[in-house]
mmCIF file of C-alpha atoms in Angstrom:
data_model
loop_
_atom_site.group_PDB
_atom_site.id
_atom_site.type_symbol
_atom_site.label_atom_id
_atom_site.label_comp_id
_atom_site.label_asym_id
_atom_site.label_seq_id
_atom_site.Cartn_x
_atom_site.Cartn_y
_atom_site.Cartn_z
ATOM 1 C CA UNK A 169 -42.441 -90.664 66.785
ATOM 2 C CA UNK A 170 -39.150 -89.529 68.342
ATOM 3 C CA UNK A 171 -37.826 -86.013 67.915
ATOM 4 C CA UNK A 172 -35.092 -87.364 65.613
ATOM 5 C CA UNK A 173 -37.732 -89.089 63.508
ATOM 6 C CA UNK A 174 -39.802 -85.923 63.309
ATOM 7 C CA UNK A 175 -36.732 -83.954 62.229
ATOM 8 C CA UNK A 176 -35.997 -86.563 59.562
ATOM 9 C CA UNK A 177 -39.553 -86.412 58.208
ATOM 10 C CA UNK A 178 -39.548 -82.608 58.222
ATOM 11 C CA UNK A 179 -36.153 -82.475 56.510
ATOM 12 C CA UNK A 180 -37.142 -84.855 53.727
ATOM 13 C CA UNK A 181 -40.512 -83.184 53.177
ATOM 14 C CA UNK A 182 -38.971 -79.707 53.093
ATOM 15 C CA UNK A 183 -36.314 -80.950 50.689
ATOM 16 C CA UNK A 184 -38.924 -82.139 48.193
ATOM 17 C CA UNK A 185 -40.852 -78.899 48.724
ATOM 18 C CA UNK A 186 -37.933 -76.715 47.603
ATOM 19 C CA UNK A 187 -37.952 -78.234 44.106
ATOM 20 C CA UNK A 188 -41.696 -77.766 43.779
ATOM 21 C CA UNK A 189 -41.606 -74.159 44.976
ATOM 22 C CA UNK A 190 -38.923 -73.254 42.448
ATOM 23 C CA UNK A 191 -40.744 -74.892 39.518
ATOM 24 C CA UNK A 192 -44.095 -73.408 40.546
ATOM 25 C CA UNK A 193 -42.743 -69.888 40.949
ATOM 26 C CA UNK A 194 -41.118 -70.053 37.528
ATOM 27 C CA UNK A 195 -44.386 -71.240 35.991
ATOM 28 C CA UNK A 196 -46.379 -68.477 37.671
ATOM 29 C CA UNK A 197 -43.941 -65.805 36.463
ATOM 30 C CA UNK A 198 -44.013 -67.303 32.968
ATOM 31 C CA UNK A 199 -47.788 -66.950 32.505
ATOM 32 C CA UNK A 200 -48.105 -63.144 32.283
ATOM 33 C CA UNK A 201 -44.755 -62.807 30.515
ATOM 34 C CA UNK A 202 -45.683 -65.304 27.798
ATOM 35 C CA UNK A 203 -49.155 -63.815 27.344
ATOM 36 C CA UNK A 204 -47.696 -60.311 26.982
ATOM 37 C CA UNK A 205 -44.952 -61.334 24.547
ATOM 38 C CA UNK A 206 -46.685 -64.040 22.516
ATOM 39 C CA UNK A 207 -50.347 -63.062 22.797
ATOM 40 C CA UNK A 208 -53.368 -64.775 24.310
ATOM 41 C CA UNK A 209 -53.983 -67.203 21.430
ATOM 42 C CA UNK A 210 -50.356 -68.334 21.063
ATOM 43 C CA UNK A 211 -50.163 -68.897 24.814
ATOM 44 C CA UNK A 212 -53.314 -71.004 24.581
ATOM 45 C CA UNK A 213 -51.686 -73.082 21.831
ATOM 46 C CA UNK A 214 -48.581 -73.568 23.992
ATOM 47 C CA UNK A 215 -50.756 -74.870 26.823
ATOM 48 C CA UNK A 216 -52.444 -77.278 24.416
ATOM 49 C CA UNK A 217 -49.013 -78.519 23.239
ATOM 50 C CA UNK A 218 -48.037 -79.161 26.854
ATOM 51 C CA UNK A 219 -51.262 -80.996 27.660
ATOM 52 C CA UNK A 220 -51.110 -83.260 24.590
ATOM 53 C CA UNK A 221 -47.402 -83.937 25.182
ATOM 54 C CA UNK A 222 -48.257 -84.805 28.781
ATOM 55 C CA UNK A 223 -50.582 -87.480 27.435
ATOM 56 C CA UNK A 224 -47.809 -88.791 25.179
ATOM 57 C CA UNK A 225 -45.411 -88.661 28.114
ATOM 58 C CA UNK A 226 -47.472 -91.339 29.839
ATOM 59 C CA UNK A 227 -46.463 -93.712 27.047
ATOM 60 C CA UNK A 228 -42.817 -92.668 27.319
ATOM 61 C CA UNK A 229 -42.669 -92.982 31.126
ATOM 62 C CA UNK A 230 -44.662 -96.225 30.807
ATOM 63 C CA UNK A 231 -45.560 -96.533 34.453
ATOM 64 C CA UNK A 232 -42.146 -95.799 35.958
ATOM 65 C CA UNK A 233 -43.174 -92.236 36.727
ATOM 66 C CA UNK A 234 -46.227 -93.526 38.578
ATOM 67 C CA UNK A 235 -44.949 -96.504 40.583
ATOM 68 C CA UNK A 236 -41.178 -96.198 40.131
ATOM 69 C CA UNK A 237 -40.597 -94.238 43.344
ATOM 70 C CA UNK A 238 -42.340 -96.748 45.595
ATOM 71 C CA UNK A 239 -40.636 -99.597 43.731
ATOM 72 C CA UNK A 240 -37.173 -98.057 44.148
ATOM 73 C CA UNK A 241 -37.839 -97.571 47.864
ATOM 74 C CA UNK A 242 -38.355 -101.336 48.188
ATOM 75 C CA UNK A 243 -35.338 -102.437 46.124
ATOM 76 C CA UNK A 244 -31.963 -103.333 47.614
ATOM 77 C CA UNK A 245 -29.916 -100.129 47.445
ATOM 78 C CA UNK A 246 -27.012 -101.431 45.383
ATOM 79 C CA UNK A 247 -29.388 -102.844 42.753
ATOM 80 C CA UNK A 248 -31.285 -99.610 42.165
ATOM 81 C CA UNK A 249 -28.938 -98.190 39.464
ATOM 82 C CA UNK A 250 -29.395 -101.303 37.309
ATOM 83 C CA UNK A 251 -33.159 -100.977 37.653
ATOM 84 C CA UNK A 252 -32.958 -97.355 36.508
ATOM 85 C CA UNK A 253 -30.638 -98.092 33.554
ATOM 86 C CA UNK A 254 -32.987 -100.739 32.197
ATOM 87 C CA UNK A 255 -35.952 -98.396 32.539
ATOM 88 C CA UNK A 256 -34.065 -95.627 30.723
ATOM 89 C CA UNK A 257 -33.289 -97.950 27.814
ATOM 90 C CA UNK A 258 -36.970 -98.853 27.542
ATOM 91 C CA UNK A 259 -38.136 -95.231 27.833
ATOM 92 C CA UNK A 260 -35.665 -94.043 25.179
ATOM 93 C CA UNK A 261 -37.084 -96.584 22.722
ATOM 94 C CA UNK A 262 -40.620 -95.500 23.610
ATOM 95 C CA UNK A 263 -39.708 -91.823 23.090
ATOM 96 C CA UNK A 264 -38.607 -92.582 19.534
ATOM 97 C CA UNK A 265 -41.964 -94.251 18.842
ATOM 98 C CA UNK A 266 -44.251 -91.772 20.608
ATOM 99 C CA UNK A 267 -42.725 -88.492 19.396
ATOM 100 C CA UNK A 268 -43.956 -88.653 15.756
ATOM 101 C CA UNK A 269 -47.449 -89.679 16.897
ATOM 102 C CA UNK A 270 -47.773 -86.703 19.251
ATOM 103 C CA UNK A 271 -46.456 -84.331 16.598
ATOM 104 C CA UNK A 272 -49.045 -85.591 14.097
ATOM 105 C CA UNK A 273 -51.836 -85.307 16.697
ATOM 106 C CA UNK A 274 -50.896 -81.698 17.438
ATOM 107 C CA UNK A 275 -50.832 -80.850 13.741
ATOM 108 C CA UNK A 276 -54.283 -82.397 13.293
ATOM 109 C CA UNK A 277 -55.717 -80.585 16.321
ATOM 110 C CA UNK A 278 -54.372 -77.071 15.772
ATOM 111 C CA UNK A 279 -53.284 -76.826 12.123
ATOM 112 C CA UNK A 280 -50.742 -74.318 13.414
ATOM 113 C CA UNK A 281 -47.098 -73.815 12.483
ATOM 114 C CA UNK A 282 -45.829 -77.327 11.770
ATOM 115 C CA UNK A 283 -42.240 -76.733 12.887
ATOM 116 C CA UNK A 284 -43.389 -75.223 16.191
ATOM 117 C CA UNK A 285 -45.685 -78.172 16.856
ATOM 118 C CA UNK A 286 -42.962 -80.710 16.050
ATOM 119 C CA UNK A 287 -40.470 -78.871 18.250
ATOM 120 C CA UNK A 288 -43.011 -78.619 21.061
ATOM 121 C CA UNK A 289 -43.724 -82.353 20.923
ATOM 122 C CA UNK A 290 -40.002 -83.168 21.037
ATOM 123 C CA UNK A 291 -39.338 -80.803 23.957
ATOM 124 C CA UNK A 292 -42.238 -81.657 26.247
ATOM 125 C CA UNK A 293 -41.706 -85.421 25.968
ATOM 126 C CA UNK A 294 -38.114 -85.112 27.234
ATOM 127 C CA UNK A 295 -38.873 -84.829 30.997
ATOM 128 C CA UNK A 296 -40.324 -88.337 30.932
ATOM 129 C CA UNK A 297 -36.805 -89.685 30.357
ATOM 130 C CA UNK A 298 -35.668 -88.143 33.658
ATOM 131 C CA UNK A 299 -34.844 -89.587 37.065
ATOM 132 C CA UNK A 300 -37.086 -87.521 39.346
ATOM 133 C CA UNK A 301 -39.043 -90.606 40.425
ATOM 134 C CA UNK A 302 -35.779 -92.450 41.112
ATOM 135 C CA UNK A 303 -34.437 -89.716 43.408
ATOM 136 C CA UNK A 304 -37.848 -89.645 45.104
ATOM 137 C CA UNK A 305 -37.710 -93.378 45.778
ATOM 138 C CA UNK A 306 -34.223 -92.990 47.222
ATOM 139 C CA UNK A 307 -35.614 -90.357 49.575
ATOM 140 C CA UNK A 308 -32.860 -87.951 48.490
ATOM 141 C CA UNK A 309 -34.485 -84.596 47.681
ATOM 142 C CA UNK A 310 -31.129 -82.821 47.282
ATOM 143 C CA UNK A 311 -30.354 -84.980 44.266
ATOM 144 C CA UNK A 312 -33.766 -84.189 42.837
ATOM 145 C CA UNK A 313 -33.140 -80.477 43.311
ATOM 146 C CA UNK A 314 -29.567 -80.291 41.992
ATOM 147 C CA UNK A 315 -29.644 -82.748 39.115
ATOM 148 C CA UNK A 316 -33.230 -82.512 37.844
ATOM 149 C CA UNK A 317 -34.874 -79.286 39.007
ATOM 150 C CA UNK A 318 -31.975 -76.832 38.631
ATOM 151 C CA UNK A 319 -31.102 -77.654 34.970
ATOM 152 C CA UNK A 320 -34.789 -77.576 34.038
ATOM 153 C CA UNK A 321 -35.321 -74.210 35.723
ATOM 154 C CA UNK A 322 -32.209 -72.695 34.117
ATOM 155 C CA UNK A 323 -33.526 -73.721 30.694
ATOM 156 C CA UNK A 324 -36.903 -72.184 31.510
ATOM 157 C CA UNK A 325 -35.398 -68.903 32.692
ATOM 158 C CA UNK A 326 -33.214 -68.616 29.583
ATOM 159 C CA UNK A 327 -36.286 -69.354 27.477
ATOM 160 C CA UNK A 328 -38.246 -66.547 29.114
ATOM 161 C CA UNK A 329 -35.362 -64.123 28.574
ATOM 162 C CA UNK A 330 -35.141 -65.185 24.940
ATOM 163 C CA UNK A 331 -38.873 -64.828 24.288
ATOM 164 C CA UNK A 332 -38.886 -61.396 25.961
ATOM 165 C CA UNK A 333 -36.371 -60.086 23.430
ATOM 166 C CA UNK A 334 -37.531 -61.990 20.333
ATOM 167 C CA UNK A 335 -41.301 -62.534 20.875
ATOM 168 C CA UNK A 336 -40.762 -65.940 19.224
ATOM 169 C CA UNK A 337 -42.209 -69.140 20.678
ATOM 170 C CA UNK A 338 -39.532 -71.343 19.118
ATOM 171 C CA UNK A 339 -36.823 -69.552 21.145
ATOM 172 C CA UNK A 340 -38.623 -70.437 24.377
ATOM 173 C CA UNK A 341 -39.021 -74.047 23.274
ATOM 174 C CA UNK A 342 -35.353 -74.441 22.307
ATOM 175 C CA UNK A 343 -34.024 -73.211 25.655
ATOM 176 C CA UNK A 344 -36.625 -75.220 27.552
ATOM 177 C CA UNK A 345 -35.553 -78.290 25.585
ATOM 178 C CA UNK A 346 -31.869 -77.715 26.358
ATOM 179 C CA UNK A 347 -32.732 -77.550 30.060
ATOM 180 C CA UNK A 348 -34.581 -80.866 29.865
ATOM 181 C CA UNK A 349 -31.707 -82.509 27.957
ATOM 182 C CA UNK A 350 -29.263 -81.330 30.627
ATOM 183 C CA UNK A 351 -31.476 -82.642 33.438
ATOM 184 C CA UNK A 352 -31.885 -86.068 31.818
ATOM 185 C CA UNK A 353 -28.171 -86.387 30.997
ATOM 186 C CA UNK A 354 -26.854 -85.226 34.368
ATOM 187 C CA UNK A 355 -29.338 -87.389 36.297
ATOM 188 C CA UNK A 356 -28.443 -90.491 34.288
ATOM 189 C CA UNK A 357 -24.725 -89.850 34.906
ATOM 190 C CA UNK A 358 -25.261 -89.411 38.654
ATOM 191 C CA UNK A 359 -27.277 -92.624 38.926
ATOM 192 C CA UNK A 360 -24.634 -94.470 36.926
ATOM 193 C CA UNK A 361 -21.954 -93.305 39.378
ATOM 194 C CA UNK A 362 -23.937 -94.440 42.430
ATOM 195 C CA UNK A 363 -22.615 -97.393 44.509
ATOM 196 C CA UNK A 364 -23.937 -100.590 42.988
ATOM 197 C CA UNK A 365 -23.641 -104.360 42.903
ATOM 198 C CA UNK A 366 -21.258 -104.990 39.990
ATOM 199 C CA UNK A 367 -22.331 -108.634 39.806
ATOM 200 C CA UNK A 368 -25.973 -107.734 39.294
ATOM 201 C CA UNK A 369 -27.381 -106.605 35.974
ATOM 202 C CA UNK A 370 -31.041 -106.419 35.020
ATOM 203 C CA UNK A 371 -31.237 -108.456 31.809
ATOM 204 C CA UNK A 372 -35.010 -108.615 31.620
ATOM 205 C CA UNK A 373 -36.032 -108.679 27.918
ATOM 206 C CA UNK A 374 -37.604 -105.405 26.818
ATOM 207 C CA UNK A 375 -40.973 -106.962 26.047
ATOM 208 C CA UNK A 376 -41.119 -108.696 29.425
ATOM 209 C CA UNK A 377 -39.991 -105.521 31.170
ATOM 210 C CA UNK A 378 -42.768 -103.500 29.567
ATOM 211 C CA UNK A 379 -45.250 -106.242 30.429
ATOM 212 C CA UNK A 380 -44.464 -105.837 34.142
ATOM 213 C CA UNK A 381 -45.521 -102.202 33.831
ATOM 214 C CA UNK A 382 -48.839 -102.842 32.085
ATOM 215 C CA UNK A 383 -51.079 -102.089 35.085
ATOM 216 C CA UNK A 384 -49.141 -98.948 35.987
ATOM 217 C CA UNK A 385 -49.093 -97.568 32.445
ATOM 218 C CA UNK A 386 -52.743 -98.395 31.803
ATOM 219 C CA UNK A 387 -53.641 -96.564 35.018
ATOM 220 C CA UNK A 388 -51.678 -93.427 34.121
ATOM 221 C CA UNK A 389 -52.706 -93.595 30.463
ATOM 222 C CA UNK A 390 -56.429 -93.737 31.160
ATOM 223 C CA UNK A 391 -56.082 -91.126 33.893
ATOM 224 C CA UNK A 392 -54.242 -88.831 31.506
ATOM 225 C CA UNK A 393 -56.932 -89.416 28.897
ATOM 226 C CA UNK A 394 -59.732 -87.916 30.980
ATOM 227 C CA UNK A 395 -57.394 -85.222 32.334
ATOM 228 C CA UNK A 396 -56.373 -84.225 28.793
ATOM 229 C CA UNK A 397 -59.827 -84.666 27.276
ATOM 230 C CA UNK A 398 -61.374 -81.454 28.680
ATOM 231 C CA UNK A 399 -58.744 -79.257 26.982
ATOM 232 C CA UNK A 400 -59.153 -81.116 23.700
ATOM 233 C CA UNK A 401 -62.960 -81.027 23.910
ATOM 234 C CA UNK A 402 -63.026 -77.296 24.675
ATOM 235 C CA UNK A 403 -60.578 -76.671 21.819
ATOM 236 C CA UNK A 404 -62.782 -78.692 19.449
ATOM 237 C CA UNK A 405 -66.241 -77.408 20.418
ATOM 238 C CA UNK A 406 -65.640 -74.113 22.261
ATOM 239 C CA UNK A 407 -62.429 -72.677 20.761
ATOM 240 C CA UNK A 408 -63.220 -69.125 21.871
ATOM 241 C CA UNK A 409 -63.177 -70.286 25.513
ATOM 242 C CA UNK A 410 -60.032 -72.414 25.187
ATOM 243 C CA UNK A 411 -57.611 -69.765 26.569
ATOM 244 C CA UNK A 412 -59.839 -69.292 29.637
ATOM 245 C CA UNK A 413 -60.041 -73.020 30.323
ATOM 246 C CA UNK A 414 -56.302 -73.293 29.648
ATOM 247 C CA UNK A 415 -55.728 -70.770 32.428
ATOM 248 C CA UNK A 416 -58.013 -72.695 34.812
ATOM 249 C CA UNK A 417 -56.276 -75.933 33.883
ATOM 250 C CA UNK A 418 -52.841 -74.376 34.404
ATOM 251 C CA UNK A 419 -53.702 -73.160 37.911
ATOM 252 C CA UNK A 420 -55.129 -76.604 38.678
ATOM 253 C CA UNK A 421 -51.876 -78.116 37.401
ATOM 254 C CA UNK A 422 -49.779 -75.889 39.653
ATOM 255 C CA UNK A 423 -51.857 -77.021 42.610
ATOM 256 C CA UNK A 424 -51.130 -80.625 41.610
ATOM 257 C CA UNK A 425 -47.427 -79.785 41.411
ATOM 258 C CA UNK A 426 -47.635 -78.273 44.884
ATOM 259 C CA UNK A 427 -48.988 -81.631 46.087
ATOM 260 C CA UNK A 428 -45.924 -83.466 44.738
ATOM 261 C CA UNK A 429 -43.644 -83.035 47.792
ATOM 262 C CA UNK A 430 -46.281 -84.661 49.970
ATOM 263 C CA UNK A 431 -46.834 -87.485 47.491
ATOM 264 C CA UNK A 432 -43.074 -87.935 47.072
ATOM 265 C CA UNK A 433 -42.537 -88.053 50.812
ATOM 266 C CA UNK A 434 -45.225 -90.681 51.318
ATOM 267 C CA UNK A 435 -43.913 -92.717 48.356
ATOM 268 C CA UNK A 436 -40.554 -93.090 50.089
ATOM 269 C CA UNK A 437 -41.917 -93.245 53.689
ATOM 270 C CA UNK A 438 -44.894 -95.593 53.483
ATOM 271 C CA UNK A 439 -43.235 -98.637 51.784
ATOM 272 C CA UNK A 440 -40.552 -99.192 54.486
ATOM 273 C CA UNK A 441 -41.213 -102.772 55.631
ATOM 274 C CA UNK A 442 -40.607 -102.535 59.398
ATOM 275 C CA UNK A 443 -44.014 -103.652 60.661
ATOM 276 C CA UNK A 444 -45.408 -100.128 60.918
ATOM 277 C CA UNK A 445 -46.623 -99.786 57.347
ATOM 278 C CA UNK A 446 -50.398 -100.091 58.083
ATOM 279 C CA UNK A 447 -50.161 -97.233 60.607
ATOM 280 C CA UNK A 448 -48.226 -95.100 58.106
ATOM 281 C CA UNK A 449 -50.864 -95.801 55.451
ATOM 282 C CA UNK A 450 -53.637 -94.586 57.727
ATOM 283 C CA UNK A 451 -51.684 -91.434 58.552
ATOM 284 C CA UNK A 452 -51.002 -90.858 54.858
ATOM 285 C CA UNK A 453 -54.676 -91.321 53.935
ATOM 286 C CA UNK A 454 -55.983 -88.929 56.573
ATOM 287 C CA UNK A 455 -53.338 -86.393 55.579
ATOM 288 C CA UNK A 456 -54.355 -86.637 51.919
ATOM 289 C CA UNK A 457 -58.032 -86.050 52.734
ATOM 290 C CA UNK A 458 -57.289 -83.003 54.874
ATOM 291 C CA UNK A 459 -54.816 -81.498 52.411
ATOM 292 C CA UNK A 460 -57.188 -82.128 49.516
ATOM 293 C CA UNK A 461 -60.061 -80.291 51.205
ATOM 294 C CA UNK A 462 -57.935 -77.281 52.182
ATOM 295 C CA UNK A 463 -56.175 -77.008 48.830
ATOM 296 C CA UNK A 464 -59.425 -77.572 46.942
ATOM 297 C CA UNK A 465 -61.046 -74.656 48.742
ATOM 298 C CA UNK A 466 -58.077 -72.430 47.876
ATOM 299 C CA UNK A 467 -58.300 -73.437 44.204
ATOM 300 C CA UNK A 468 -62.023 -72.751 44.105
ATOM 301 C CA UNK A 469 -61.993 -69.301 45.682
ATOM 302 C CA UNK A 470 -58.585 -67.912 44.694
ATOM 303 C CA UNK A 471 -58.466 -68.960 41.020
ATOM 304 C CA UNK A 472 -60.720 -66.119 39.766
ATOM 305 C CA UNK A 473 -58.519 -63.488 41.399
ATOM 306 C CA UNK A 474 -55.175 -65.162 40.568
ATOM 307 C CA UNK A 475 -56.153 -65.787 36.933
ATOM 308 C CA UNK A 476 -57.122 -62.143 36.454
ATOM 309 C CA UNK A 477 -53.816 -61.033 37.961
ATOM 310 C CA UNK A 478 -51.583 -63.428 36.008
ATOM 311 C CA UNK A 479 -53.289 -62.947 32.643
ATOM 312 C CA UNK A 480 -53.392 -59.162 33.028
ATOM 313 C CA UNK A 481 -57.178 -59.380 32.727
ATOM 314 C CA UNK A 482 -57.085 -61.414 29.487
ATOM 315 C CA UNK A 483 -58.160 -64.836 30.848
ATOM 316 C CA UNK A 484 -60.192 -64.494 34.076
ATOM 317 C CA UNK A 485 -61.522 -67.817 35.366
ATOM 318 C CA UNK A 486 -65.091 -67.605 36.727
ATOM 319 C CA UNK A 487 -66.053 -69.206 40.035
ATOM 320 C CA UNK A 488 -68.426 -71.485 38.125
ATOM 321 C CA UNK A 489 -65.338 -73.186 36.640
ATOM 322 C CA UNK A 490 -62.896 -72.940 39.560
ATOM 323 C CA UNK A 491 -65.372 -74.392 42.101
ATOM 324 C CA UNK A 492 -65.729 -77.817 40.428
ATOM 325 C CA UNK A 493 -61.977 -77.948 39.812
ATOM 326 C CA UNK A 494 -61.463 -77.338 43.539
ATOM 327 C CA UNK A 495 -63.762 -80.277 44.258
ATOM 328 C CA UNK A 496 -61.820 -82.362 41.730
ATOM 329 C CA UNK A 497 -58.594 -81.630 43.589
ATOM 330 C CA UNK A 498 -59.905 -83.417 46.686
ATOM 331 C CA UNK A 499 -60.092 -86.592 44.613
ATOM 332 C CA UNK A 500 -56.675 -85.918 43.061
ATOM 333 C CA UNK A 501 -55.000 -85.604 46.474
ATOM 334 C CA UNK A 502 -56.555 -88.797 47.811
ATOM 335 C CA UNK A 503 -55.718 -90.797 44.683
ATOM 336 C CA UNK A 504 -52.120 -89.539 44.598
ATOM 337 C CA UNK A 505 -51.335 -90.718 48.114
ATOM 338 C CA UNK A 506 -53.626 -93.729 48.532
ATOM 339 C CA UNK A 507 -52.933 -95.052 45.043
ATOM 340 C CA UNK A 508 -49.288 -94.283 44.340
ATOM 341 C CA UNK A 509 -47.884 -94.534 47.868
ATOM 342 C CA UNK A 510 -50.093 -96.995 49.758
ATOM 343 C CA UNK A 511 -51.514 -99.413 47.191
ATOM 344 C CA UNK A 512 -48.297 -99.610 45.167
ATOM 345 C CA UNK A 513 -46.412 -100.646 48.302
ATOM 346 C CA UNK A 514 -49.016 -103.412 48.790
ATOM 347 C CA UNK A 515 -48.560 -104.607 45.226
ATOM 348 C CA UNK A 516 -52.121 -103.566 44.293
ATOM 349 C CA UNK A 517 -51.078 -101.804 41.082
ATOM 350 C CA UNK A 518 -53.988 -103.375 39.220
ATOM 351 C CA UNK A 519 -56.345 -101.340 41.393
ATOM 352 C CA UNK A 520 -54.844 -98.164 39.918
ATOM 353 C CA UNK A 521 -55.750 -99.330 36.430
ATOM 354 C CA UNK A 522 -59.279 -100.241 37.491
ATOM 355 C CA UNK A 523 -59.784 -96.918 39.281
ATOM 356 C CA UNK A 524 -58.754 -94.846 36.274
ATOM 357 C CA UNK A 525 -60.968 -96.955 34.026
ATOM 358 C CA UNK A 526 -63.871 -96.119 36.331
ATOM 359 C CA UNK A 527 -62.944 -92.436 36.121
ATOM 360 C CA UNK A 528 -62.786 -92.565 32.338
ATOM 361 C CA UNK A 529 -66.076 -94.442 31.966
ATOM 362 C CA UNK A 530 -67.817 -91.896 34.196
ATOM 363 C CA UNK A 531 -66.028 -88.733 33.093
ATOM 364 C CA UNK A 532 -65.228 -89.006 29.389
ATOM 365 C CA UNK A 533 -68.815 -89.210 28.054
ATOM 366 C CA UNK A 534 -69.899 -86.343 30.329
ATOM 367 C CA UNK A 535 -66.960 -84.159 29.289
ATOM 368 C CA UNK A 536 -67.721 -84.614 25.596
ATOM 369 C CA UNK A 537 -71.466 -84.178 26.089
ATOM 370 C CA UNK A 538 -71.126 -80.933 28.046
ATOM 371 C CA UNK A 539 -68.543 -79.563 25.596
ATOM 372 C CA UNK A 540 -70.945 -80.248 22.715
ATOM 373 C CA UNK A 541 -73.704 -78.507 24.686
ATOM 374 C CA UNK A 542 -71.417 -75.495 25.135
ATOM 375 C CA UNK A 543 -70.976 -75.448 28.925
ATOM 376 C CA UNK A 544 -67.418 -75.145 30.268
ATOM 377 C CA UNK A 545 -68.583 -75.206 33.938
ATOM 378 C CA UNK A 546 -70.375 -78.488 33.266
ATOM 379 C CA UNK A 547 -67.181 -79.869 31.702
ATOM 380 C CA UNK A 548 -65.342 -78.944 34.919
ATOM 381 C CA UNK A 549 -68.010 -80.680 37.028
ATOM 382 C CA UNK A 550 -67.577 -83.800 34.898
ATOM 383 C CA UNK A 551 -63.875 -83.731 35.811
ATOM 384 C CA UNK A 552 -64.780 -83.424 39.503
ATOM 385 C CA UNK A 553 -67.198 -86.357 39.386
ATOM 386 C CA UNK A 554 -64.654 -88.607 37.678
ATOM 387 C CA UNK A 555 -61.877 -87.757 40.164
ATOM 388 C CA UNK A 556 -64.121 -88.404 43.172
ATOM 389 C CA UNK A 557 -65.113 -91.781 41.716
ATOM 390 C CA UNK A 558 -61.435 -92.699 41.349
ATOM 391 C CA UNK A 559 -60.641 -91.650 44.916
ATOM 392 C CA UNK A 560 -63.641 -93.487 46.350
ATOM 393 C CA UNK A 561 -62.672 -96.745 44.661
ATOM 394 C CA UNK A 562 -59.033 -96.529 45.812
ATOM 395 C CA UNK A 563 -60.111 -95.868 49.401
ATOM 396 C CA UNK A 564 -62.337 -98.940 49.339
ATOM 397 C CA UNK A 565 -59.495 -101.103 47.958
ATOM 398 C CA UNK A 566 -57.054 -99.882 50.621
ATOM 399 C CA UNK A 567 -59.540 -100.472 53.420
ATOM 400 C CA UNK A 568 -60.193 -104.022 52.198
ATOM 401 C CA UNK A 569 -56.484 -104.725 51.710
ATOM 402 C CA UNK A 570 -55.561 -103.623 55.223
ATOM 403 C CA UNK A 571 -58.387 -105.688 56.699
ATOM 404 C CA UNK A 572 -57.412 -108.839 54.780
ATOM 405 C CA UNK A 573 -53.613 -108.518 54.854
ATOM 406 C CA UNK A 574 -52.254 -106.137 57.517
ATOM 407 C CA UNK A 575 -48.742 -106.161 56.016
ATOM 408 C CA UNK A 576 -47.618 -107.051 52.497
ATOM 409 C CA UNK A 577 -43.987 -106.918 51.395
ATOM 410 C CA UNK A 578 -43.279 -104.954 48.268
ATOM 411 C CA UNK A 579 -41.166 -107.888 47.010
ATOM 412 C CA UNK A 580 -38.859 -105.610 45.032
ATOM 413 C CA UNK A 581 -41.592 -104.310 42.819
ATOM 414 C CA UNK A 582 -43.388 -107.633 42.260
ATOM 415 C CA UNK A 583 -46.484 -107.265 44.362
ATOM 416 C CA UNK A 584 -49.754 -109.027 44.954
ATOM 417 C CA UNK A 585 -50.916 -108.663 41.376
ATOM 418 C CA UNK A 586 -47.931 -110.496 39.952
ATOM 419 C CA UNK A 587 -48.020 -113.289 42.591
ATOM 420 C CA UNK A 588 -51.725 -113.841 41.974
ATOM 421 C CA UNK A 589 -51.142 -114.149 38.231
ATOM 422 C CA UNK A 590 -48.320 -116.679 38.700
ATOM 423 C CA UNK A 591 -50.608 -118.733 40.918
#
């Protein structure tokens, strides 16, 4: 790679990294502040609201958050805004349907303050209407930072200031929600003002549009199910340990967020159809394995110390829980890059759905069983086993795909799966 190419890669990667660093730092600062002002149990409930809303967000994003970036990277530039507008229309309709279901689920799970739970559901579904995946597919991290990250962070900071003075969770949720609304609105306006083909308009019927996303949404939905399930199972069978597992889960989540710049870079770098895609896929895969091992080790051995520091001693995470979550992160890193950057660009979206189904079949029964038996470390090991199964399957699919078809065009988002079905 030429020096100019290296500079371009480094610039794009560092650009995506800035957004992640800002969001992660805010989240880390928020943990001790929220625990001190709201209390350990209320903080645990907030984490549960976020996790359940994350599951509902899969239905709102409906696959665009998973494969949208790689799809955008393969679409003609002046047709991208129309693609985004149609997705936003679909996601807005899905938000209206999913919101009451998530609110009812939270009420059934926690039996807490109804208004807080309803507000929490409304707020934490909003980010799934955003354009972060679109800016990622464009390979324009500055847009992601200015129009998505900055409004969200401002809302979060104002929420923390408000909760510090009032000690009220609803104040934090309101400001956080306003930040999300600003991010979604500004991003949509910016995309709308982008150069575009005025003669082209995506008029795909809503039902047909959602049908094209079925493999992507089923993959993310099932994946979210066994990612969300441990928190729900611990809440149901081991409620006294829920705040501790919430802390472990939150640190694991921040590690996943830290992986995003790398995933985002590969999602916009790998799909370029210039004949060098197989080589880029191999580089991306090896990078994911190495990063997963290093980051997994850091999660395993630093989580006990970091959790004690951030929770002011209230929610220390034992090594018996952090170790399996570190192992799980190896699988997460591989799946994120191999699945959502490499296989999506080959049109093998169906493989994502199959891989997550394998993870759910392996992990879900074990998670529930170990929660019933009262072992949180065993629950964490069940998560690790499921993630490694997912990663192993995706690696095998990529290896077979590269052997059979060295180069596959993305075909503007209609890949191998769709062509096979038409045949």
